[in-house]
PDB file of C-alpha atoms and ligand atoms in Angstrom:
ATOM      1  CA  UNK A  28     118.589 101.420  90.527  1.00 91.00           C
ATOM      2  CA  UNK A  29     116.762 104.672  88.896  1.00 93.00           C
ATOM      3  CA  UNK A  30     116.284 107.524  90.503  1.00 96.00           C
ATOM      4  CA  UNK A  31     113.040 107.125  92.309  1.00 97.00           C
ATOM      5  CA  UNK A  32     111.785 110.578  90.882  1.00 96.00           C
ATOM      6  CA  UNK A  33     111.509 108.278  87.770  1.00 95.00           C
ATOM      7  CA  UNK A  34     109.004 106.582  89.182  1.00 96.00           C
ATOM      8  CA  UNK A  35     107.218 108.356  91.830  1.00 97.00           C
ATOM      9  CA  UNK A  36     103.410 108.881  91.195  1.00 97.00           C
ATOM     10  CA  UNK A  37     102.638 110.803  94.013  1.00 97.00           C
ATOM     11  CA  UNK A  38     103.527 111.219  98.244  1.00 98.00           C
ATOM     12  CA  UNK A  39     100.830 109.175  99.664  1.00 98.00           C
ATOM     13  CA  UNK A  40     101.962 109.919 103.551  1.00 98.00           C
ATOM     14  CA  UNK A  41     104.591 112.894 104.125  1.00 98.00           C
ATOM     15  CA  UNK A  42     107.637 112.593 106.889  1.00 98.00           C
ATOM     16  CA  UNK A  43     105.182 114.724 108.393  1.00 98.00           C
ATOM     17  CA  UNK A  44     102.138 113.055 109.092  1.00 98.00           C
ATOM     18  CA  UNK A  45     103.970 110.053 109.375  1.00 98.00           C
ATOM     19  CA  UNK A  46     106.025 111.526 112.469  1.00 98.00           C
ATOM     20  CA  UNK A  47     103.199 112.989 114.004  1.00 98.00           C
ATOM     21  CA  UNK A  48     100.765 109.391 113.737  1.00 98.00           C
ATOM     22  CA  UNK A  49     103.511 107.411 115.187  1.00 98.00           C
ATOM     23  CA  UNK A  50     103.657 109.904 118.226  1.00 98.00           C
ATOM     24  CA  UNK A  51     100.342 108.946 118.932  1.00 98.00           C
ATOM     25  CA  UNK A  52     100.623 105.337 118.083  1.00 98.00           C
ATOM     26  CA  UNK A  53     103.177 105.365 120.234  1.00 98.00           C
ATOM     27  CA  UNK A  54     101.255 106.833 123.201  1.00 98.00           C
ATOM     28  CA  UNK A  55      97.973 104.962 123.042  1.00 98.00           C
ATOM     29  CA  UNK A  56     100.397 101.855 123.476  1.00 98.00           C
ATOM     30  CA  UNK A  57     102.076 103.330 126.549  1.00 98.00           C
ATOM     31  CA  UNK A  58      98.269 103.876 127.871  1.00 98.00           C
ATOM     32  CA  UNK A  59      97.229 100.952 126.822  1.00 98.00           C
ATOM     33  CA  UNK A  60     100.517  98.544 128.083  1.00 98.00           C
ATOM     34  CA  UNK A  61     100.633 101.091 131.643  1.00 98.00           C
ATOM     35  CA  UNK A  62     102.521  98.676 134.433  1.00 97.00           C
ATOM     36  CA  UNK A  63     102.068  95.770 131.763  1.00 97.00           C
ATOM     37  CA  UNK A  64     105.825  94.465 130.433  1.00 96.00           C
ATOM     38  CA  UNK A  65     106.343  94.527 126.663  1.00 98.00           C
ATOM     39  CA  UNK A  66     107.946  92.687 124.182  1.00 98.00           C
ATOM     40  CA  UNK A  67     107.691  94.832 120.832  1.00 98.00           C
ATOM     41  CA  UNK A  68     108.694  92.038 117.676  1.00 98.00           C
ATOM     42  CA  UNK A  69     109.206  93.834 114.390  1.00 98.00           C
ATOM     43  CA  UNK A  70     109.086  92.051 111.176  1.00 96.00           C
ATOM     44  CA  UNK A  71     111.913  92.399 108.995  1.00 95.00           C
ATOM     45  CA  UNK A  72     112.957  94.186 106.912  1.00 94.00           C
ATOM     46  CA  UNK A  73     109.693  96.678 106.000  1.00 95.00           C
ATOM     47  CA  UNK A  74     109.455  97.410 109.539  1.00 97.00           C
ATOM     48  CA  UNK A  75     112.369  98.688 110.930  1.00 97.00           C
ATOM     49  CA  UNK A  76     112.119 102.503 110.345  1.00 98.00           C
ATOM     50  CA  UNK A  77     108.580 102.133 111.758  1.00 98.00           C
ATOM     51  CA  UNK A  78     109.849 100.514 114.913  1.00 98.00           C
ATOM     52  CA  UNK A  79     112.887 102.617 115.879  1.00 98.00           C
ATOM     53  CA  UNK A  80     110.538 105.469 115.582  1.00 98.00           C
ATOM     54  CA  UNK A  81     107.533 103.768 117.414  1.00 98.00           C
ATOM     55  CA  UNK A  82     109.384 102.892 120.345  1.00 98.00           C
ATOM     56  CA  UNK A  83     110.988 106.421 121.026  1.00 98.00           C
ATOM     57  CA  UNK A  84     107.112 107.058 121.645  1.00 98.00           C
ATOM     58  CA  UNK A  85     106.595 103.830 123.828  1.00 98.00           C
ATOM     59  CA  UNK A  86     107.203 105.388 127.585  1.00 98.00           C
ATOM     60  CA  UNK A  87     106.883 101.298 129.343  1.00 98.00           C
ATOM     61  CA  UNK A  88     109.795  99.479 129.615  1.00 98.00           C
ATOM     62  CA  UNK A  89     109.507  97.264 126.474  1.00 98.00           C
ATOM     63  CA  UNK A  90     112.261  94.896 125.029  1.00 98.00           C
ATOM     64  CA  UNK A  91     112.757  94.520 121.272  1.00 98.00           C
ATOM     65  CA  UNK A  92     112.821  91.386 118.894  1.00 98.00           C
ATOM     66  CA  UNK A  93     112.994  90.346 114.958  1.00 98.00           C
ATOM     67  CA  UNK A  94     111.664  88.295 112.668  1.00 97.00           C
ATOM     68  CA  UNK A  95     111.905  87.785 109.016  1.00 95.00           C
ATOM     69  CA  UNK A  96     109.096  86.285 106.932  1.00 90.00           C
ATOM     70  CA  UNK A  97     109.223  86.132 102.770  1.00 83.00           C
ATOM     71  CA  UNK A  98     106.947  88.363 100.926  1.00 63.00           C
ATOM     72  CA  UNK A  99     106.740  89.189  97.197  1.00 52.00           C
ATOM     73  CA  UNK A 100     108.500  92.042  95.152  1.00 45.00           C
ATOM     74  CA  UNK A 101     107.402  94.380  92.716  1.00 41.00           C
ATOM     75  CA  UNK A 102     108.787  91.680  89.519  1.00 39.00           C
ATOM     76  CA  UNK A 103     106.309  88.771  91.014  1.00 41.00           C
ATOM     77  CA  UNK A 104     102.957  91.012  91.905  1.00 46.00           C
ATOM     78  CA  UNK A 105     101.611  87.612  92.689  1.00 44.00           C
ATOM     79  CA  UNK A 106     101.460  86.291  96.524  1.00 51.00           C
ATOM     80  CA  UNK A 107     104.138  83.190  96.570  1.00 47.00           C
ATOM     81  CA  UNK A 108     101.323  80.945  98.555  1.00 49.00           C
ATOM     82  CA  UNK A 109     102.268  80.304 102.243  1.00 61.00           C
ATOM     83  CA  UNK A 110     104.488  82.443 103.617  1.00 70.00           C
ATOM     84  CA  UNK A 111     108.028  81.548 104.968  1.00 83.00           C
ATOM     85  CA  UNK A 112     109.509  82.287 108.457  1.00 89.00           C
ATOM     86  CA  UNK A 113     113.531  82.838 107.338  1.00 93.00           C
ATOM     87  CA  UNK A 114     114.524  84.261 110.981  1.00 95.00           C
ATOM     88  CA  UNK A 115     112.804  83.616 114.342  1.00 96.00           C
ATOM     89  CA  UNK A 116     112.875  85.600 117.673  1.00 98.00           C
ATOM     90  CA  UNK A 117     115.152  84.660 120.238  1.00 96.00           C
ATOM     91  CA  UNK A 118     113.072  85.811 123.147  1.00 98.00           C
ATOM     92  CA  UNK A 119     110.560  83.193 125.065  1.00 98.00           C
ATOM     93  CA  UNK A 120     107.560  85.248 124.536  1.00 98.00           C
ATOM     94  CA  UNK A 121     105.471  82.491 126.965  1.00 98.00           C
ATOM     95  CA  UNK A 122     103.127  84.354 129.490  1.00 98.00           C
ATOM     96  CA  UNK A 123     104.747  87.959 128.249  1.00 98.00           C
ATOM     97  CA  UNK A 124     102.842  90.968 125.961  1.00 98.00           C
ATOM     98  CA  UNK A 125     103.820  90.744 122.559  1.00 98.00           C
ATOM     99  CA  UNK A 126     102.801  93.508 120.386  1.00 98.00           C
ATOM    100  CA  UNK A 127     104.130  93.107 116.083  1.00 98.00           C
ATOM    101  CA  UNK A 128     105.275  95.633 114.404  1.00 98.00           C
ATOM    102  CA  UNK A 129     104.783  95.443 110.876  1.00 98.00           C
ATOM    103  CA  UNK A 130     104.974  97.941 107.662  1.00 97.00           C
ATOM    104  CA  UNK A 131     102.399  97.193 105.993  1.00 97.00           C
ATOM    105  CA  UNK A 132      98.986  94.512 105.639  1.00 96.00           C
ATOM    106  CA  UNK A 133      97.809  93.485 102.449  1.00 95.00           C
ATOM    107  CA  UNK A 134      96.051  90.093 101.118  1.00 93.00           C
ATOM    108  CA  UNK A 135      96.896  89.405 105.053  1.00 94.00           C
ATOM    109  CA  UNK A 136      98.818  86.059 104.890  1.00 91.00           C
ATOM    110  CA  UNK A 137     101.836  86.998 106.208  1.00 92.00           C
ATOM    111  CA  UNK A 138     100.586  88.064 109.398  1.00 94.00           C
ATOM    112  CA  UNK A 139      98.345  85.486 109.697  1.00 93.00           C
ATOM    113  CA  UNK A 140     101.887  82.708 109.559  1.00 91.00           C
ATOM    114  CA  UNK A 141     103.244  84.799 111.889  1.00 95.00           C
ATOM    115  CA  UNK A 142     100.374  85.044 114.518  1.00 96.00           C
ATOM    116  CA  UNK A 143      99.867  81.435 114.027  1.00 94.00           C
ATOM    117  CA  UNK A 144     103.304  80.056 114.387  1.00 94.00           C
ATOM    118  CA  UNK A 145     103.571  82.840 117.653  1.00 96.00           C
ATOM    119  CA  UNK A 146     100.183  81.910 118.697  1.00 97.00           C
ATOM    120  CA  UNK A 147     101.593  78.308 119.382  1.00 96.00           C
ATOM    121  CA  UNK A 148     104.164  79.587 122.396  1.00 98.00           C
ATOM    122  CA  UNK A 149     101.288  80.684 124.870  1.00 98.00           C
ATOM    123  CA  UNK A 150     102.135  84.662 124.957  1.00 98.00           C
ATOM    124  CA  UNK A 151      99.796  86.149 127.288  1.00 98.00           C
ATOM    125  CA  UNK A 152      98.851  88.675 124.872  1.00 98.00           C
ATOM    126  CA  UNK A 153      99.312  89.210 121.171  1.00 98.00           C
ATOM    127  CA  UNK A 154      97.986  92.014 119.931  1.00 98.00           C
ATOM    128  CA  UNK A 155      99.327  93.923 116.155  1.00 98.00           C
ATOM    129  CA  UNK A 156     100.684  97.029 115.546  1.00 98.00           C
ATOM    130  CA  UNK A 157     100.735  98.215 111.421  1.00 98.00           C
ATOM    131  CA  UNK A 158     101.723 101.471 109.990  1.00 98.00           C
ATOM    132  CA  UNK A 159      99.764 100.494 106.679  1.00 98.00           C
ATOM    133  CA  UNK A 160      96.524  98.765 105.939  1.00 98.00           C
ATOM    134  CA  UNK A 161      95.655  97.941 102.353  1.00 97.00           C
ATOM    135  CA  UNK A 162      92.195  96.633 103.797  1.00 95.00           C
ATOM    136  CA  UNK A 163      90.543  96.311 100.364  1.00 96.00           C
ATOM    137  CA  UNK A 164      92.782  93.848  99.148  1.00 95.00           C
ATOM    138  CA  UNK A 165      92.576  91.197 102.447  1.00 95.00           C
ATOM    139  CA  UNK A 166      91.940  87.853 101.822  1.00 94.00           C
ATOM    140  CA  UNK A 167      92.276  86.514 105.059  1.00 94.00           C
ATOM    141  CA  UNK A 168      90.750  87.795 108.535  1.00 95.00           C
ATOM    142  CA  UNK A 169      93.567  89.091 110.613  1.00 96.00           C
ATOM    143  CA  UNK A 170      93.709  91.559 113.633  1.00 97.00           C
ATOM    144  CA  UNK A 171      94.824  95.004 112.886  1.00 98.00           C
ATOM    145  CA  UNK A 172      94.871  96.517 116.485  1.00 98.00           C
ATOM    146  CA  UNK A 173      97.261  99.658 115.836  1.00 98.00           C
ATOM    147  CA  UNK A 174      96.115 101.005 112.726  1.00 98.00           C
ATOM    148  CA  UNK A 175      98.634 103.976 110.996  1.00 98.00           C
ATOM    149  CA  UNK A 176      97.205 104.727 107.903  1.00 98.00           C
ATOM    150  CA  UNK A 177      94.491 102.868 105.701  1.00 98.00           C
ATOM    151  CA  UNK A 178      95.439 103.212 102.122  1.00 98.00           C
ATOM    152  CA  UNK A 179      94.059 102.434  98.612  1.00 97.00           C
ATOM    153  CA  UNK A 180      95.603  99.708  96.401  1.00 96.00           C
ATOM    154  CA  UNK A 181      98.602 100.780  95.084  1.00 96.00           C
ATOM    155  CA  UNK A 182     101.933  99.765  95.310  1.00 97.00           C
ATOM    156  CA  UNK A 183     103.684 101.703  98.000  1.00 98.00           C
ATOM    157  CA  UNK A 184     107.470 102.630  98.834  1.00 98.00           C
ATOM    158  CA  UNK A 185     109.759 104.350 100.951  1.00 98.00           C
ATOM    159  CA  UNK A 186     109.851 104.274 104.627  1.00 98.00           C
ATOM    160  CA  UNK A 187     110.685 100.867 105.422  1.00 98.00           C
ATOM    161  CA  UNK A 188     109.296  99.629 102.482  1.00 97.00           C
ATOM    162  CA  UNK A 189     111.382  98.780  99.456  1.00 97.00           C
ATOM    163  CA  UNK A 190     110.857  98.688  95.670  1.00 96.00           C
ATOM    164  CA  UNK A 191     113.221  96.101  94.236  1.00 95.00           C
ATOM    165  CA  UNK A 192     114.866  96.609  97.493  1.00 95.00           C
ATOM    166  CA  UNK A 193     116.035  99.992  97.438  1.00 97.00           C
ATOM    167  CA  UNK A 194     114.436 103.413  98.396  1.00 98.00           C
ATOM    168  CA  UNK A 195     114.096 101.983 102.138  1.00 98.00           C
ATOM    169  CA  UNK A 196     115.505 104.776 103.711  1.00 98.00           C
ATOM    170  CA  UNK A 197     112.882 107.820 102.181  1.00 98.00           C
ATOM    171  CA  UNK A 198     111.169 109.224 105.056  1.00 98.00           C
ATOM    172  CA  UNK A 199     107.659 109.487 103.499  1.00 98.00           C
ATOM    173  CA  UNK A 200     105.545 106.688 102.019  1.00 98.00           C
ATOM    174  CA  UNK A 201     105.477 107.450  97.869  1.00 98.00           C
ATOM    175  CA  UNK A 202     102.843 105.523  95.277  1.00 98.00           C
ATOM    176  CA  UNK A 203     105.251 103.468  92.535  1.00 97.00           C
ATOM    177  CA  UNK A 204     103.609 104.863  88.691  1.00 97.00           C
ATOM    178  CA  UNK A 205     104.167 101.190  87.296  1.00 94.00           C
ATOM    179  CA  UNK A 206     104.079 102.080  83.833  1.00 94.00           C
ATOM    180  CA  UNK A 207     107.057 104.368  84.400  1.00 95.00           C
ATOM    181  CA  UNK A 208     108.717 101.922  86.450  1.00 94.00           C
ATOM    182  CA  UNK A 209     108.185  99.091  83.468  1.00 92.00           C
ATOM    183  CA  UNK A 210     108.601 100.919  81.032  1.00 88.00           C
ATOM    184  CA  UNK A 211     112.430 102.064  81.955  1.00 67.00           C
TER     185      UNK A 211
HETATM  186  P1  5GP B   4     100.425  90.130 102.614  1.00 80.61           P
HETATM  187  O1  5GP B   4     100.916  88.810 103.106  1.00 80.61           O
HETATM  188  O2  5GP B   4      99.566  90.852 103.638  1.00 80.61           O
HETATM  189  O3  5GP B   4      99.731  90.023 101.281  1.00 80.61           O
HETATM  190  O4  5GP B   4     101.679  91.020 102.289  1.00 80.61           O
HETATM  191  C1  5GP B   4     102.447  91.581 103.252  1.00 80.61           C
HETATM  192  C2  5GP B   4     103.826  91.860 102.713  1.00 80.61           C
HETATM  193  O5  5GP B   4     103.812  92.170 101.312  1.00 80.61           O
HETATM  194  C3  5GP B   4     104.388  93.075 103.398  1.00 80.61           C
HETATM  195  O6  5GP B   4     105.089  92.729 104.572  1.00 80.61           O
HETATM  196  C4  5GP B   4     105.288  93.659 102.337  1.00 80.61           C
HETATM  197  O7  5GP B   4     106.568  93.077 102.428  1.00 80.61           O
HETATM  198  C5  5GP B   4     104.664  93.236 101.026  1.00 80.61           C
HETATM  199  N1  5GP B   4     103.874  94.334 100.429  1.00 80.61           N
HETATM  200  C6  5GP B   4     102.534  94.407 100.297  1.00 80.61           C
HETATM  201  N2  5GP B   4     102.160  95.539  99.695  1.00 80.61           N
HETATM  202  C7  5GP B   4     103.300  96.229  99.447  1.00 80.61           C
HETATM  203  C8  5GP B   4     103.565  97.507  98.836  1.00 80.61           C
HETATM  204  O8  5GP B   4     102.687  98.267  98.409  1.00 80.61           O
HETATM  205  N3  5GP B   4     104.886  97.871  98.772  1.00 80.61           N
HETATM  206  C9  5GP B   4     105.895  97.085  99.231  1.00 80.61           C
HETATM  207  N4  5GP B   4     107.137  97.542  99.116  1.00 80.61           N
HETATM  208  N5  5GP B   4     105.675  95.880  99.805  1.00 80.61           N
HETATM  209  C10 5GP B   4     104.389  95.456  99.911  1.00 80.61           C
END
């Protein structure tokens, strides 16, 4: 893999602001869950950085879980069709608070499996929690109840979010230039 300064049109979302909107993500949930119990389920594997963040912000005693669900890469810009549960929770989530954690909404499909197949088990709430919202491009009605950012169309990486699986780890959210990155 290039280095992603190869690449890198422009920081959409510094470490900064990123830090600071989880904070308060993080604290309208704790208002919001007060004397509730709270089963935070994070979708694999965009979400993760946005989780272990979130929930140093989430003051009620909340468990954890993960699932993973296919999505597309960079290569294949074109949605796959349905998509595919590959991992499931482990935690009966019947009668408890369930709030997902995802990185990032887009034609909406993938959340919409995923509330449907969790919808199915009988939680007492479900309710979603996403750092990114590409609301122009949704195709599908879902709920976006914890709102980071709302961003254009572009294709995004860095925190959490990976271009051909790499760059994960980059602690601000950076706009792929595709005709650098298809061109190299
Ligand atoms: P949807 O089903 O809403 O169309 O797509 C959701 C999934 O597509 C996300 O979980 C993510 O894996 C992937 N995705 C959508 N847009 C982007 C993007 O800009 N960058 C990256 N890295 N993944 C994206």
């Amino acid at each position: 893999m290039r280095d992603y300064h190869d690449f890198l049109g422009e920081i959409l979302i510094s470490e900064e602001q990123l830090q600071a909107r989880i904070a308060e993500l993080g604290e309208q949930i704790s208002r919001d869950y007060a004397g509730e119990d709270l089963l935070l389920v994070c979708i694999l594997r965009g979400g993760v950085l946005f989780l272990t963040d979130l929930m140093r912000h989430v003051t009620v005693p909340h468990a954890i879980d993960f699932m993973s669900v296919s999505s597309y890469g960079i290569g294949a810009r074109q949605r796959s069709g349905q998509a595919r549960i590959n991992l499931d929770i482990n935690t009966d989530i019947y009668e408890r608070n369930v709030l997902l954690v995802e990185d990032i909404v887009d034609s909406g499909y993938t959340l919409e499996a995923v509330l449907a197949l969790l919808r199915t088990r009988r939680p007492k709430t479900l309710r979603t929690c996403i750092l990114l919202d590409k609301a122009e491009r949704r195709e599908v009605d879902v709920p976006v109840d914890y709102c980071g950012f709302t961003i254009p169309n572009a294709f995004v990486f860095g925190y959490g979010l990976d271009i051909d699986e790499y760059y994960r780890n980059l602690p601000f959210i950076g706009v792929v230039d595709l005709e650098k990155y298809e061109s190299a």
